[in-house]
């Protein structure tokens, strides 16, 4: 199924929050419970790092339209593979050989195992940035299992 345009923004995932809170808790334990020289410095450093990561660590993507959360996977290919990748994206994305790496093309996949959906789009490098060279395709996650291993 073809989607005209989807917008995804980076957002904080549950894993990011757990990492940040764990650093803050470990830092607090080191700084306040095991109060010794050197250990308290490490504790304060972990607390500061945890607070910084709460605001900066963003490893998932959110669909602006629906609010659903996705993960992102990228593959790079040589420009000469453009036509074969475009035809594979349109019909059977599992047939794409991700071991043939290169520069010039970038295949981006946004997938969610909980919603069992995936969005695939191919980008081409035109000096200084990547531009879309395909529409965004929506697939059931079972159709792209080999790509998101």
Short mmCIF file of C-alpha atoms in Angstrom, two decimals:
data_model
loop_
_atom_site.label_atom_id
_atom_site.label_comp_id
_atom_site.label_asym_id
_atom_site.label_seq_id
_atom_site.Cartn_x
_atom_site.Cartn_y
_atom_site.Cartn_z
CA UNK A 1 0.00 0.00 0.00
CA UNK A 2 1.35 3.43 -0.90
CA UNK A 3 1.24 6.35 1.51
CA UNK A 4 1.63 9.84 0.11
CA UNK A 5 3.45 11.44 2.99
CA UNK A 6 4.19 10.45 6.54
CA UNK A 7 6.05 12.60 9.03
CA UNK A 8 8.09 11.08 11.82
CA UNK A 9 9.81 12.97 14.61
CA UNK A 10 12.42 11.74 17.08
CA UNK A 11 11.03 11.08 20.54
CA UNK A 12 12.02 9.53 23.84
CA UNK A 13 11.30 5.82 24.20
CA UNK A 14 10.56 3.85 27.36
CA UNK A 15 14.08 2.40 27.16
CA UNK A 16 15.55 5.92 27.13
CA UNK A 17 13.56 6.86 30.23
CA UNK A 18 14.61 3.67 32.04
CA UNK A 19 18.29 4.35 31.25
CA UNK A 20 18.07 7.94 32.51
CA UNK A 21 16.23 7.02 35.71
CA UNK A 22 18.64 4.14 36.38
CA UNK A 23 21.61 6.51 36.11
CA UNK A 24 19.96 8.99 38.49
CA UNK A 25 19.13 6.26 41.03
CA UNK A 26 22.61 4.68 40.85
CA UNK A 27 24.21 8.10 41.14
CA UNK A 28 22.05 8.97 44.14
CA UNK A 29 22.98 5.70 45.83
CA UNK A 30 26.67 6.32 45.27
CA UNK A 31 26.56 9.98 46.29
CA UNK A 32 24.32 9.80 49.36
CA UNK A 33 24.32 6.24 50.69
CA UNK A 34 27.99 5.29 50.17
CA UNK A 35 29.35 8.67 51.16
CA UNK A 36 33.11 8.40 50.62
CA UNK A 37 35.60 10.56 48.81
CA UNK A 38 35.77 9.70 45.14
CA UNK A 39 32.62 7.60 45.16
CA UNK A 40 30.40 10.61 45.81
CA UNK A 41 32.02 12.38 42.83
CA UNK A 42 31.12 9.42 40.60
CA UNK A 43 27.58 9.53 42.02
CA UNK A 44 27.15 13.24 41.28
CA UNK A 45 28.49 12.66 37.77
CA UNK A 46 25.95 9.89 37.17
CA UNK A 47 23.12 12.08 38.46
CA UNK A 48 24.09 14.91 36.11
CA UNK A 49 24.49 12.48 33.21
CA UNK A 50 21.04 10.99 33.92
CA UNK A 51 19.42 14.43 33.99
CA UNK A 52 21.10 15.40 30.71
CA UNK A 53 20.02 12.15 29.06
CA UNK A 54 16.38 12.68 30.08
CA UNK A 55 16.29 15.65 27.72
CA UNK A 56 18.64 14.50 24.96
CA UNK A 57 18.27 10.73 24.51
CA UNK A 58 15.74 10.05 21.75
CA UNK A 59 15.87 6.66 20.07
CA UNK A 60 12.33 6.14 18.78
CA UNK A 61 10.17 7.94 16.25
CA UNK A 62 6.58 9.15 16.52
CA UNK A 63 4.11 9.39 13.67
CA UNK A 64 2.75 12.93 13.83
CA UNK A 65 -0.61 11.92 12.39
CA UNK A 66 -1.47 8.95 14.61
CA UNK A 67 0.91 9.30 17.57
CA UNK A 68 2.15 5.72 17.12
CA UNK A 69 5.78 5.00 18.01
CA UNK A 70 8.25 3.37 15.64
CA UNK A 71 11.88 2.35 15.43
CA UNK A 72 14.10 3.23 12.49
CA UNK A 73 16.46 1.10 10.43
CA UNK A 74 18.63 2.39 7.57
CA UNK A 75 20.50 0.68 4.76
CA UNK A 76 22.86 2.22 2.19
CA UNK A 77 23.24 1.04 -1.40
CA UNK A 78 25.08 1.95 -4.59
CA UNK A 79 23.27 4.23 -7.05
CA UNK A 80 23.34 1.56 -9.76
CA UNK A 81 20.89 -0.52 -7.68
CA UNK A 82 18.17 2.15 -7.76
CA UNK A 83 15.81 0.45 -10.21
CA UNK A 84 16.04 -2.97 -8.56
CA UNK A 85 15.43 -1.53 -5.10
CA UNK A 86 12.50 0.57 -6.32
CA UNK A 87 10.84 -2.48 -7.87
CA UNK A 88 11.52 -4.54 -4.73
CA UNK A 89 10.04 -1.86 -2.47
CA UNK A 90 6.88 -1.76 -4.57
CA UNK A 91 6.29 -5.50 -4.60
CA UNK A 92 8.40 -7.61 -2.22
CA UNK A 93 10.72 -5.76 0.17
CA UNK A 94 11.95 -9.03 1.71
CA UNK A 95 13.86 -9.72 -1.51
CA UNK A 96 16.23 -6.76 -0.98
CA UNK A 97 19.80 -7.90 -0.37
CA UNK A 98 21.02 -5.67 2.47
CA UNK A 99 24.57 -7.06 2.26
CA UNK A 100 25.28 -5.11 -0.93
CA UNK A 101 26.30 -1.85 0.69
CA UNK A 102 27.39 1.36 -0.96
CA UNK A 103 26.82 5.09 -1.13
CA UNK A 104 24.28 7.12 -3.01
CA UNK A 105 21.02 5.49 -1.92
CA UNK A 106 19.51 5.18 1.52
CA UNK A 107 16.61 2.89 2.38
CA UNK A 108 14.78 3.98 5.53
CA UNK A 109 12.37 1.70 7.37
CA UNK A 110 10.16 2.81 10.24
CA UNK A 111 8.69 -0.24 11.96
CA UNK A 112 6.60 -1.06 15.00
CA UNK A 113 6.24 -4.60 16.28
CA UNK A 114 3.35 -3.62 18.54
CA UNK A 115 1.30 -2.09 15.68
CA UNK A 116 2.67 -4.66 13.21
CA UNK A 117 3.26 -1.99 10.59
CA UNK A 118 6.24 -0.73 8.67
CA UNK A 119 6.88 2.20 6.34
CA UNK A 120 9.61 2.03 3.68
CA UNK A 121 11.04 4.81 1.54
CA UNK A 122 14.10 5.13 -0.69
CA UNK A 123 16.25 8.28 -0.75
CA UNK A 124 18.89 9.32 -3.26
CA UNK A 125 21.93 11.43 -2.46
CA UNK A 126 21.96 14.67 -4.42
CA UNK A 127 24.93 16.81 -3.41
CA UNK A 128 24.73 17.82 0.23
CA UNK A 129 21.55 15.92 1.19
CA UNK A 130 19.27 12.94 0.58
CA UNK A 131 16.04 13.47 -1.39
CA UNK A 132 13.14 10.99 -1.60
CA UNK A 133 13.09 9.04 -4.86
CA UNK A 134 10.12 6.82 -3.98
CA UNK A 135 6.81 7.16 -2.28
CA UNK A 136 6.39 5.83 1.22
CA UNK A 137 5.06 2.28 1.23
CA UNK A 138 3.17 0.75 4.14
CA UNK A 139 3.60 -2.95 4.80
CA UNK A 140 2.61 -5.50 7.38
CA UNK A 141 5.64 -6.23 9.53
CA UNK A 142 5.67 -9.88 8.36
CA UNK A 143 6.54 -8.64 4.84
CA UNK A 144 9.81 -7.05 6.02
CA UNK A 145 11.01 -9.47 8.70
CA UNK A 146 14.30 -10.17 6.94
CA UNK A 147 15.08 -6.42 6.79
CA UNK A 148 14.57 -5.67 10.50
CA UNK A 149 16.40 -8.64 12.04
#
